[in-house]
Structure formats: structure tokens, C-alpha cells
PDB file of C-alpha atoms in Angstrom:
ATOM      1  CA  UNK A   1      -8.223 -26.935  43.151  1.00 45.00           C
ATOM      2  CA  UNK A   2      -9.864 -26.002  39.836  1.00 44.00           C
ATOM      3  CA  UNK A   3     -12.112 -23.187  38.743  1.00 45.00           C
ATOM      4  CA  UNK A   4     -15.132 -23.969  36.579  1.00 44.00           C
ATOM      5  CA  UNK A   5     -15.087 -21.938  33.357  1.00 44.00           C
ATOM      6  CA  UNK A   6     -17.717 -19.320  32.741  1.00 42.00           C
ATOM      7  CA  UNK A   7     -19.102 -19.691  29.206  1.00 44.00           C
ATOM      8  CA  UNK A   8     -20.419 -16.166  28.958  1.00 50.00           C
ATOM      9  CA  UNK A   9     -20.632 -13.005  30.985  1.00 51.00           C
ATOM     10  CA  UNK A  10     -23.694 -12.882  33.215  1.00 58.00           C
ATOM     11  CA  UNK A  11     -25.228 -10.023  35.150  1.00 61.00           C
ATOM     12  CA  UNK A  12     -24.614 -10.055  38.875  1.00 64.00           C
ATOM     13  CA  UNK A  13     -27.507 -11.947  40.420  1.00 66.00           C
ATOM     14  CA  UNK A  14     -30.031  -9.906  42.395  1.00 68.00           C
ATOM     15  CA  UNK A  15     -30.931 -11.969  45.467  1.00 71.00           C
ATOM     16  CA  UNK A  16     -33.745 -11.465  47.998  1.00 78.00           C
ATOM     17  CA  UNK A  17     -31.698  -9.428  50.475  1.00 76.00           C
ATOM     18  CA  UNK A  18     -30.516  -7.084  47.742  1.00 74.00           C
ATOM     19  CA  UNK A  19     -34.113  -6.695  46.540  1.00 81.00           C
ATOM     20  CA  UNK A  20     -35.251  -5.722  50.041  1.00 80.00           C
ATOM     21  CA  UNK A  21     -32.443  -3.170  50.375  1.00 78.00           C
ATOM     22  CA  UNK A  22     -33.254  -1.661  46.962  1.00 81.00           C
ATOM     23  CA  UNK A  23     -36.965  -1.446  47.771  1.00 85.00           C
ATOM     24  CA  UNK A  24     -36.240   0.359  51.042  1.00 83.00           C
ATOM     25  CA  UNK A  25     -33.832   2.885  49.547  1.00 81.00           C
ATOM     26  CA  UNK A  26     -36.159   3.484  46.583  1.00 84.00           C
ATOM     27  CA  UNK A  27     -39.158   4.008  48.861  1.00 85.00           C
ATOM     28  CA  UNK A  28     -37.207   6.577  50.861  1.00 80.00           C
ATOM     29  CA  UNK A  29     -36.232   8.264  47.609  1.00 80.00           C
ATOM     30  CA  UNK A  30     -39.823   8.464  46.367  1.00 84.00           C
ATOM     31  CA  UNK A  31     -40.915  10.049  49.646  1.00 81.00           C
ATOM     32  CA  UNK A  32     -37.986  12.481  49.600  1.00 77.00           C
ATOM     33  CA  UNK A  33     -38.806  13.650  46.076  1.00 81.00           C
ATOM     34  CA  UNK A  34     -42.583  13.738  46.344  1.00 78.00           C
ATOM     35  CA  UNK A  35     -43.538  14.826  49.853  1.00 75.00           C
ATOM     36  CA  UNK A  36     -43.744  18.569  49.041  1.00 72.00           C
ATOM     37  CA  UNK A  37     -46.644  17.860  46.678  1.00 75.00           C
ATOM     38  CA  UNK A  38     -48.669  16.679  49.676  1.00 72.00           C
ATOM     39  CA  UNK A  39     -47.581  19.436  52.059  1.00 66.00           C
ATOM     40  CA  UNK A  40     -49.731  22.376  53.074  1.00 63.00           C
ATOM     41  CA  UNK A  41     -48.870  26.031  52.610  1.00 57.00           C
ATOM     42  CA  UNK A  42     -47.377  26.347  56.112  1.00 56.00           C
ATOM     43  CA  UNK A  43     -44.756  23.646  55.577  1.00 57.00           C
ATOM     44  CA  UNK A  44     -41.075  24.342  55.132  1.00 55.00           C
ATOM     45  CA  UNK A  45     -40.382  23.058  51.629  1.00 54.00           C
ATOM     46  CA  UNK A  46     -36.698  23.680  51.030  1.00 51.00           C
ATOM     47  CA  UNK A  47     -34.962  20.437  50.157  1.00 53.00           C
ATOM     48  CA  UNK A  48     -31.796  22.005  51.500  1.00 50.00           C
ATOM     49  CA  UNK A  49     -33.251  21.255  54.928  1.00 57.00           C
ATOM     50  CA  UNK A  50     -33.979  17.579  54.362  1.00 57.00           C
ATOM     51  CA  UNK A  51     -31.015  16.756  52.091  1.00 54.00           C
ATOM     52  CA  UNK A  52     -28.574  16.144  54.977  1.00 61.00           C
ATOM     53  CA  UNK A  53     -31.026  13.693  56.523  1.00 66.00           C
ATOM     54  CA  UNK A  54     -31.545  11.957  53.179  1.00 63.00           C
ATOM     55  CA  UNK A  55     -27.796  11.734  52.677  1.00 65.00           C
ATOM     56  CA  UNK A  56     -27.376  10.277  56.176  1.00 70.00           C
ATOM     57  CA  UNK A  57     -29.973   7.609  55.339  1.00 70.00           C
ATOM     58  CA  UNK A  58     -28.729   6.982  51.826  1.00 67.00           C
ATOM     59  CA  UNK A  59     -25.109   6.092  52.606  1.00 68.00           C
ATOM     60  CA  UNK A  60     -25.788   3.186  55.010  1.00 75.00           C
ATOM     61  CA  UNK A  61     -28.519   1.932  52.692  1.00 72.00           C
ATOM     62  CA  UNK A  62     -26.095   1.933  49.763  1.00 67.00           C
ATOM     63  CA  UNK A  63     -23.687  -0.062  51.912  1.00 69.00           C
ATOM     64  CA  UNK A  64     -26.583  -2.401  52.721  1.00 72.00           C
ATOM     65  CA  UNK A  65     -27.247  -2.937  48.991  1.00 69.00           C
ATOM     66  CA  UNK A  66     -23.565  -3.750  48.440  1.00 64.00           C
ATOM     67  CA  UNK A  67     -23.425  -6.126  51.417  1.00 69.00           C
ATOM     68  CA  UNK A  68     -26.686  -7.816  50.390  1.00 70.00           C
ATOM     69  CA  UNK A  69     -25.447  -8.249  46.810  1.00 65.00           C
ATOM     70  CA  UNK A  70     -22.185  -9.742  48.063  1.00 62.00           C
ATOM     71  CA  UNK A  71     -24.060 -12.097  50.396  1.00 66.00           C
ATOM     72  CA  UNK A  72     -26.497 -13.188  47.675  1.00 65.00           C
ATOM     73  CA  UNK A  73     -24.031 -13.468  44.798  1.00 59.00           C
ATOM     74  CA  UNK A  74     -20.666 -14.111  46.375  1.00 54.00           C
ATOM     75  CA  UNK A  75     -18.984 -11.067  44.856  1.00 58.00           C
ATOM     76  CA  UNK A  76     -15.309 -10.687  45.633  1.00 60.00           C
ATOM     77  CA  UNK A  77     -12.607  -8.050  45.381  1.00 71.00           C
ATOM     78  CA  UNK A  78     -12.656  -8.239  41.577  1.00 74.00           C
ATOM     79  CA  UNK A  79     -16.253  -7.023  41.455  1.00 72.00           C
ATOM     80  CA  UNK A  80     -15.521  -4.202  43.894  1.00 75.00           C
ATOM     81  CA  UNK A  81     -12.513  -3.231  41.771  1.00 81.00           C
ATOM     82  CA  UNK A  82     -14.687  -3.102  38.647  1.00 82.00           C
ATOM     83  CA  UNK A  83     -17.190  -0.952  40.520  1.00 82.00           C
ATOM     84  CA  UNK A  84     -14.404   1.467  41.394  1.00 84.00           C
ATOM     85  CA  UNK A  85     -13.029   1.578  37.848  1.00 88.00           C
ATOM     86  CA  UNK A  86     -16.413   2.191  36.214  1.00 89.00           C
ATOM     87  CA  UNK A  87     -17.344   4.816  38.797  1.00 88.00           C
ATOM     88  CA  UNK A  88     -14.045   6.619  38.196  1.00 88.00           C
ATOM     89  CA  UNK A  89     -14.534   6.565  34.415  1.00 89.00           C
ATOM     90  CA  UNK A  90     -18.103   7.815  34.749  1.00 88.00           C
ATOM     91  CA  UNK A  91     -17.049  10.598  37.115  1.00 87.00           C
ATOM     92  CA  UNK A  92     -14.319  11.634  34.676  1.00 86.00           C
ATOM     93  CA  UNK A  93     -16.763  11.681  31.735  1.00 84.00           C
ATOM     94  CA  UNK A  94     -19.331  13.899  33.418  1.00 79.00           C
ATOM     95  CA  UNK A  95     -17.368  17.193  33.345  1.00 76.00           C
ATOM     96  CA  UNK A  96     -16.695  16.797  29.604  1.00 74.00           C
ATOM     97  CA  UNK A  97     -20.145  18.055  28.703  1.00 63.00           C
ATOM     98  CA  UNK A  98     -21.063  19.997  31.833  1.00 57.00           C
ATOM     99  CA  UNK A  99     -22.818  23.224  30.979  1.00 53.00           C
ATOM    100  CA  UNK A 100     -23.131  22.359  27.273  1.00 58.00           C
ATOM    101  CA  UNK A 101     -26.782  21.778  26.379  1.00 57.00           C
ATOM    102  CA  UNK A 102     -27.057  18.642  28.485  1.00 61.00           C
ATOM    103  CA  UNK A 103     -24.311  16.763  26.632  1.00 74.00           C
ATOM    104  CA  UNK A 104     -23.330  14.319  29.365  1.00 81.00           C
ATOM    105  CA  UNK A 105     -21.555  11.195  28.050  1.00 86.00           C
ATOM    106  CA  UNK A 106     -21.575   9.468  31.443  1.00 88.00           C
ATOM    107  CA  UNK A 107     -25.227   8.499  30.913  1.00 91.00           C
ATOM    108  CA  UNK A 108     -24.234   6.321  27.963  1.00 91.00           C
ATOM    109  CA  UNK A 109     -21.714   4.426  30.104  1.00 92.00           C
ATOM    110  CA  UNK A 110     -24.229   3.963  32.907  1.00 93.00           C
ATOM    111  CA  UNK A 111     -26.783   2.414  30.539  1.00 94.00           C
ATOM    112  CA  UNK A 112     -24.305  -0.127  29.181  1.00 94.00           C
ATOM    113  CA  UNK A 113     -22.821  -0.925  32.594  1.00 92.00           C
ATOM    114  CA  UNK A 114     -26.240  -1.521  34.112  1.00 92.00           C
ATOM    115  CA  UNK A 115     -27.141  -3.775  31.193  1.00 92.00           C
ATOM    116  CA  UNK A 116     -24.055  -5.954  31.608  1.00 89.00           C
ATOM    117  CA  UNK A 117     -23.738  -6.047  35.387  1.00 87.00           C
ATOM    118  CA  UNK A 118     -27.373  -6.130  36.491  1.00 85.00           C
ATOM    119  CA  UNK A 119     -29.780  -3.938  38.474  1.00 86.00           C
ATOM    120  CA  UNK A 120     -28.284  -4.254  41.967  1.00 82.00           C
ATOM    121  CA  UNK A 121     -24.726  -3.592  40.856  1.00 83.00           C
ATOM    122  CA  UNK A 122     -26.071  -0.902  38.519  1.00 87.00           C
ATOM    123  CA  UNK A 123     -27.873   0.990  41.266  1.00 87.00           C
ATOM    124  CA  UNK A 124     -24.773   1.135  43.434  1.00 84.00           C
ATOM    125  CA  UNK A 125     -22.628   2.096  40.442  1.00 88.00           C
ATOM    126  CA  UNK A 126     -24.926   4.957  39.461  1.00 89.00           C
ATOM    127  CA  UNK A 127     -25.065   6.383  42.978  1.00 86.00           C
ATOM    128  CA  UNK A 128     -21.321   6.028  43.609  1.00 86.00           C
ATOM    129  CA  UNK A 129     -20.473   7.563  40.225  1.00 89.00           C
ATOM    130  CA  UNK A 130     -22.604  10.620  40.931  1.00 88.00           C
ATOM    131  CA  UNK A 131     -21.042  10.972  44.375  1.00 85.00           C
ATOM    132  CA  UNK A 132     -17.533  10.761  42.908  1.00 87.00           C
ATOM    133  CA  UNK A 133     -18.317  13.236  40.131  1.00 85.00           C
ATOM    134  CA  UNK A 134     -19.721  15.711  42.659  1.00 83.00           C
ATOM    135  CA  UNK A 135     -16.462  15.569  44.600  1.00 83.00           C
ATOM    136  CA  UNK A 136     -14.475  15.899  41.373  1.00 78.00           C
ATOM    137  CA  UNK A 137     -16.369  18.911  40.042  1.00 72.00           C
ATOM    138  CA  UNK A 138     -17.131  20.630  43.334  1.00 63.00           C
ATOM    139  CA  UNK A 139     -20.835  20.026  42.810  1.00 69.00           C
ATOM    140  CA  UNK A 140     -21.553  19.098  46.415  1.00 73.00           C
ATOM    141  CA  UNK A 141     -24.793  20.563  47.691  1.00 72.00           C
ATOM    142  CA  UNK A 142     -28.326  19.721  48.856  1.00 72.00           C
ATOM    143  CA  UNK A 143     -29.072  18.301  45.407  1.00 76.00           C
ATOM    144  CA  UNK A 144     -26.339  15.634  45.589  1.00 79.00           C
ATOM    145  CA  UNK A 145     -28.243  12.857  47.424  1.00 80.00           C
ATOM    146  CA  UNK A 146     -31.135  13.347  45.013  1.00 83.00           C
ATOM    147  CA  UNK A 147     -28.740  13.037  42.071  1.00 86.00           C
ATOM    148  CA  UNK A 148     -27.312   9.864  43.578  1.00 86.00           C
ATOM    149  CA  UNK A 149     -30.767   8.320  43.886  1.00 86.00           C
ATOM    150  CA  UNK A 150     -31.824   9.379  40.386  1.00 90.00           C
ATOM    151  CA  UNK A 151     -28.661   8.048  38.761  1.00 91.00           C
ATOM    152  CA  UNK A 152     -28.978   4.827  40.753  1.00 89.00           C
ATOM    153  CA  UNK A 153     -32.496   4.324  39.387  1.00 91.00           C
ATOM    154  CA  UNK A 154     -31.315   5.252  35.879  1.00 93.00           C
ATOM    155  CA  UNK A 155     -28.563   2.613  35.893  1.00 93.00           C
ATOM    156  CA  UNK A 156     -30.689   0.003  37.676  1.00 91.00           C
ATOM    157  CA  UNK A 157     -33.372   0.329  34.995  1.00 92.00           C
ATOM    158  CA  UNK A 158     -30.901  -0.708  32.305  1.00 92.00           C
ATOM    159  CA  UNK A 159     -30.198  -3.868  34.302  1.00 90.00           C
ATOM    160  CA  UNK A 160     -33.909  -4.704  34.379  1.00 90.00           C
ATOM    161  CA  UNK A 161     -34.358  -4.636  30.605  1.00 91.00           C
ATOM    162  CA  UNK A 162     -35.438  -7.983  29.073  1.00 88.00           C
ATOM    163  CA  UNK A 163     -33.289 -10.539  27.291  1.00 81.00           C
ATOM    164  CA  UNK A 164     -29.835 -10.046  28.853  1.00 73.00           C
ATOM    165  CA  UNK A 165     -28.793 -13.618  27.932  1.00 76.00           C
ATOM    166  CA  UNK A 166     -30.413 -13.780  24.486  1.00 80.00           C
ATOM    167  CA  UNK A 167     -30.676 -10.382  22.852  1.00 82.00           C
ATOM    168  CA  UNK A 168     -27.473  -9.284  21.151  1.00 84.00           C
ATOM    169  CA  UNK A 169     -26.341  -7.151  18.234  1.00 85.00           C
ATOM    170  CA  UNK A 170     -28.386  -4.426  16.589  1.00 87.00           C
ATOM    171  CA  UNK A 171     -31.588  -5.295  18.392  1.00 88.00           C
ATOM    172  CA  UNK A 172     -29.944  -4.870  21.782  1.00 92.00           C
ATOM    173  CA  UNK A 173     -28.368  -1.565  20.745  1.00 92.00           C
ATOM    174  CA  UNK A 174     -31.743  -0.230  19.585  1.00 94.00           C
ATOM    175  CA  UNK A 175     -33.393  -1.271  22.842  1.00 95.00           C
ATOM    176  CA  UNK A 176     -30.651   0.357  24.935  1.00 95.00           C
ATOM    177  CA  UNK A 177     -30.794   3.521  22.826  1.00 95.00           C
ATOM    178  CA  UNK A 178     -34.566   3.762  23.316  1.00 96.00           C
ATOM    179  CA  UNK A 179     -34.186   3.192  27.054  1.00 96.00           C
ATOM    180  CA  UNK A 180     -31.381   5.755  27.260  1.00 94.00           C
ATOM    181  CA  UNK A 181     -33.499   8.394  25.539  1.00 94.00           C
ATOM    182  CA  UNK A 182     -36.545   7.840  27.764  1.00 95.00           C
ATOM    183  CA  UNK A 183     -34.487   7.528  30.935  1.00 93.00           C
ATOM    184  CA  UNK A 184     -32.542  10.706  30.124  1.00 92.00           C
ATOM    185  CA  UNK A 185     -35.809  12.654  30.089  1.00 93.00           C
ATOM    186  CA  UNK A 186     -36.986  10.813  33.219  1.00 93.00           C
ATOM    187  CA  UNK A 187     -33.779  11.718  35.063  1.00 92.00           C
ATOM    188  CA  UNK A 188     -34.176  15.398  34.204  1.00 89.00           C
ATOM    189  CA  UNK A 189     -37.844  15.375  35.182  1.00 90.00           C
ATOM    190  CA  UNK A 190     -37.180  13.753  38.553  1.00 89.00           C
ATOM    191  CA  UNK A 191     -34.384  16.204  39.306  1.00 89.00           C
ATOM    192  CA  UNK A 192     -36.668  19.091  38.349  1.00 87.00           C
ATOM    193  CA  UNK A 193     -39.089  17.917  41.026  1.00 84.00           C
ATOM    194  CA  UNK A 194     -36.293  18.227  43.588  1.00 79.00           C
ATOM    195  CA  UNK A 195     -35.739  21.935  42.881  1.00 77.00           C
ATOM    196  CA  UNK A 196     -39.081  23.164  41.580  1.00 79.00           C
ATOM    197  CA  UNK A 197     -40.850  23.125  44.949  1.00 75.00           C
ATOM    198  CA  UNK A 198     -38.636  25.799  46.488  1.00 70.00           C
ATOM    199  CA  UNK A 199     -37.608  28.005  43.572  1.00 69.00           C
ATOM    200  CA  UNK A 200     -39.532  31.244  43.875  1.00 57.00           C
ATOM    201  CA  UNK A 201     -40.059  34.155  41.512  1.00 55.00           C
ATOM    202  CA  UNK A 202     -41.623  32.122  38.703  1.00 62.00           C
ATOM    203  CA  UNK A 203     -44.825  32.946  36.866  1.00 64.00           C
ATOM    204  CA  UNK A 204     -48.031  31.604  38.374  1.00 69.00           C
ATOM    205  CA  UNK A 205     -48.478  29.211  35.470  1.00 75.00           C
ATOM    206  CA  UNK A 206     -45.387  27.179  36.347  1.00 82.00           C
ATOM    207  CA  UNK A 207     -44.785  27.920  40.048  1.00 80.00           C
ATOM    208  CA  UNK A 208     -45.399  25.378  42.771  1.00 79.00           C
ATOM    209  CA  UNK A 209     -48.353  26.341  44.953  1.00 77.00           C
ATOM    210  CA  UNK A 210     -48.222  24.629  48.380  1.00 74.00           C
ATOM    211  CA  UNK A 211     -51.593  23.303  49.458  1.00 73.00           C
ATOM    212  CA  UNK A 212     -53.099  23.229  45.954  1.00 77.00           C
ATOM    213  CA  UNK A 213     -54.516  19.933  44.623  1.00 82.00           C
ATOM    214  CA  UNK A 214     -51.841  17.552  43.400  1.00 82.00           C
ATOM    215  CA  UNK A 215     -53.186  17.411  39.830  1.00 83.00           C
ATOM    216  CA  UNK A 216     -53.048  21.203  39.494  1.00 84.00           C
ATOM    217  CA  UNK A 217     -49.456  21.313  40.723  1.00 82.00           C
ATOM    218  CA  UNK A 218     -48.535  18.504  38.349  1.00 86.00           C
ATOM    219  CA  UNK A 219     -49.877  20.517  35.402  1.00 88.00           C
ATOM    220  CA  UNK A 220     -47.728  23.460  36.511  1.00 87.00           C
ATOM    221  CA  UNK A 221     -44.780  21.127  36.937  1.00 87.00           C
ATOM    222  CA  UNK A 222     -45.042  19.825  33.368  1.00 89.00           C
ATOM    223  CA  UNK A 223     -45.195  23.407  32.123  1.00 88.00           C
ATOM    224  CA  UNK A 224     -42.110  24.183  34.222  1.00 88.00           C
ATOM    225  CA  UNK A 225     -40.200  21.248  32.695  1.00 88.00           C
ATOM    226  CA  UNK A 226     -41.146  22.289  29.170  1.00 88.00           C
ATOM    227  CA  UNK A 227     -40.123  25.894  29.795  1.00 84.00           C
ATOM    228  CA  UNK A 228     -36.852  25.335  31.628  1.00 83.00           C
ATOM    229  CA  UNK A 229     -35.238  21.961  30.949  1.00 83.00           C
ATOM    230  CA  UNK A 230     -36.670  20.333  27.843  1.00 86.00           C
ATOM    231  CA  UNK A 231     -33.770  21.448  25.654  1.00 84.00           C
ATOM    232  CA  UNK A 232     -31.205  20.237  28.189  1.00 85.00           C
ATOM    233  CA  UNK A 233     -32.888  16.843  28.545  1.00 89.00           C
ATOM    234  CA  UNK A 234     -33.165  16.560  24.761  1.00 90.00           C
ATOM    235  CA  UNK A 235     -29.418  17.083  24.374  1.00 88.00           C
ATOM    236  CA  UNK A 236     -28.717  14.401  26.976  1.00 89.00           C
ATOM    237  CA  UNK A 237     -31.094  11.962  25.276  1.00 92.00           C
ATOM    238  CA  UNK A 238     -29.716  12.573  21.771  1.00 92.00           C
ATOM    239  CA  UNK A 239     -26.094  12.132  22.852  1.00 91.00           C
ATOM    240  CA  UNK A 240     -26.947   8.915  24.703  1.00 93.00           C
ATOM    241  CA  UNK A 241     -28.712   7.529  21.626  1.00 94.00           C
ATOM    242  CA  UNK A 242     -25.892   8.496  19.255  1.00 94.00           C
ATOM    243  CA  UNK A 243     -23.158   6.991  21.433  1.00 94.00           C
ATOM    244  CA  UNK A 244     -25.166   3.822  22.053  1.00 94.00           C
ATOM    245  CA  UNK A 245     -25.805   3.237  18.360  1.00 94.00           C
ATOM    246  CA  UNK A 246     -22.274   4.064  17.222  1.00 94.00           C
ATOM    247  CA  UNK A 247     -19.879   2.633  19.795  1.00 92.00           C
ATOM    248  CA  UNK A 248     -22.271   0.882  22.153  1.00 91.00           C
ATOM    249  CA  UNK A 249     -21.672  -2.559  20.683  1.00 90.00           C
ATOM    250  CA  UNK A 250     -17.912  -2.258  21.147  1.00 92.00           C
ATOM    251  CA  UNK A 251     -18.253  -1.062  24.735  1.00 92.00           C
ATOM    252  CA  UNK A 252     -20.721  -3.841  25.548  1.00 91.00           C
ATOM    253  CA  UNK A 253     -18.276  -6.454  24.254  1.00 91.00           C
ATOM    254  CA  UNK A 254     -15.474  -4.935  26.325  1.00 91.00           C
ATOM    255  CA  UNK A 255     -17.588  -4.887  29.481  1.00 89.00           C
ATOM    256  CA  UNK A 256     -18.735  -8.465  28.960  1.00 88.00           C
ATOM    257  CA  UNK A 257     -15.186  -9.609  28.281  1.00 87.00           C
ATOM    258  CA  UNK A 258     -13.976  -7.943  31.478  1.00 82.00           C
ATOM    259  CA  UNK A 259     -16.830  -9.492  33.464  1.00 79.00           C
ATOM    260  CA  UNK A 260     -16.175 -12.916  31.991  1.00 74.00           C
ATOM    261  CA  UNK A 261     -12.470 -12.753  32.805  1.00 68.00           C
ATOM    262  CA  UNK A 262     -13.217 -11.546  36.321  1.00 60.00           C
ATOM    263  CA  UNK A 263     -15.518 -14.594  36.618  1.00 57.00           C
ATOM    264  CA  UNK A 264     -17.742 -13.120  39.317  1.00 54.00           C
ATOM    265  CA  UNK A 265     -19.968 -16.187  39.208  1.00 52.00           C
ATOM    266  CA  UNK A 266     -17.234 -18.813  39.073  1.00 51.00           C
ATOM    267  CA  UNK A 267     -17.645 -21.525  41.639  1.00 49.00           C
ATOM    268  CA  UNK A 268     -14.562 -22.981  43.270  1.00 44.00           C
ATOM    269  CA  UNK A 269     -14.419 -26.778  43.137  1.00 45.00           C
ATOM    270  CA  UNK A 270     -11.866 -29.093  44.697  1.00 42.00           C
ATOM    271  CA  UNK A 271     -10.445 -31.972  42.724  1.00 48.00           C
ATOM    272  CA  UNK A 272     -10.115 -34.748  45.293  1.00 49.00           C
ATOM    273  CA  UNK A 273      -8.157 -36.986  42.917  1.00 51.00           C
ATOM    274  CA  UNK A 274      -5.388 -34.406  42.636  1.00 49.00           C
ATOM    275  CA  UNK A 275      -4.599 -34.673  46.352  1.00 51.00           C
ATOM    276  CA  UNK A 276      -3.387 -31.859  48.572  1.00 53.00           C
ATOM    277  CA  UNK A 277      -1.407 -28.966  47.023  1.00 49.00           C
ATOM    278  CA  UNK A 278       2.390 -29.319  47.094  1.00 51.00           C
TER     279      UNK A 278
END
């Protein structure tokens, strides 16, 4: 029996079943984040009420993404082990900057991991990392399933960037830095939407008004983001850019080397001339 060599590290292939699972979980996430904007003034809007239901839906769907990726790509225990290692490292990095102007180094690792390992693997990695970090830091609450979805999208997006087999070097680092900066703001904005709809006591210019037209609430929401979280999101974006441009190339090489040695895509071939094993 011989194993065909893998010339270079390749992202984990995203097959049709994995695509379907990702579309379903993402659609549920969009509804979970956005439904309060369409609710009337008599609706109960606290996400603390729907978070347990979202969490109950999210976990089996995450398992479905993993199973679909394994079925489509033939992942083995080595890929699952890498998922566990990267999730543990990301969870350990998150507390390092917690509470310090949005300086969260785990976002940098998620961008690079998603780039190397692909969108399906990246989505699961982002969600599992956020789940593990919540357990590690005691940050378990109604916001956790929303964080898992947002981080899954964040990491998946890096896996969808163009040129994974061709673009290398400085150009790739610049592209990943730009994505990291934009996605860091997007992550903060999406998470703001999760809490903004039920935080009371704000001024009328930035408070959510149930039953008002969507465009008016969106204007208030943008004002809310600028007033409350812009500085935090800016710190996250700047740190992600700095780490990507300084040590990103080294980390990318290490991740690709580990993926190549794990040989997720290696096909097993039997050498008939060699006869049965002895």
C-alpha cells in the first residue's frame, strides 16, 4: 500500500452537502439576528428568550456541517485533531486582550486558519473556538450562540477569499489584512444588532423603536454603533492588521506545512505488484 504525495497544502474541499448545511445554519442565523427589526411594538424582543432555542438548533447544525464536510472530503482523525488544536489555541488567545480596547488576537488566527483550511472547516473552527473560549472565560450567556455564528461567518469568509492556490507572499498578506480589518468591524456590528434591540435607557436618537420603519431603525443603529463600539472595533481591526502583516506569513507557512504533513486530501492507492503485506 502506498500513499500518493501531496505537492502543496490545499484547503479542505467544500462539497454540496456541506454547502447545504452552511446555507441552512446561516439562514437561521440571519433570521435570529434580524427578526426584531420586523417585529411590532407588542413583541417580546429579548434575545435572552430565543437564545436557548438558537443554541439548540445551532449545535446539531454544526455537527451536520462537520459530517457533511467529512462525507464530501474524506476528512479523518488528523483533521479533527487539527480542529481541536486550533480551537484550543484560539480560545486561549481570546482572554489575552479581553477588556482592553478590543485587542483580541484570536481574530488574527481565525483569518489565517480559514484561509488555509477553507470555508467549511473555517466556519466550524470559528464557532467551536468561540464556544470553547466562552467556557474558558465564563462568558456563557444568551449572547454565546450569536457569537458562535458571527465568528463562524468571520472565519468562513477568509476561506472564500480568491486565489488560495496562486496568491502568496506580500500580496496575500495585504489581502488578508484588508479582510481582517473589514471583518473585524462587521463582527462588532453584527454583535451590536444582537444586543441593541433590547437594551433600554438610551437616548431616542440611538434607541431601537419597535414597530418603526426598518430604515429609520437602521439609522439609529448606525448611530448606536458609532457611539458605543466604534473604538472597540477599531482596536480589534488594527491589531488584526498589524499581526497579519508582521507575523502572518510565518503563521501561514506553519499552517500549510501542518496541513500538508497531515495530508487530508491524500488518496490511498494499492500497489498490486507488491503483493499482500507480510
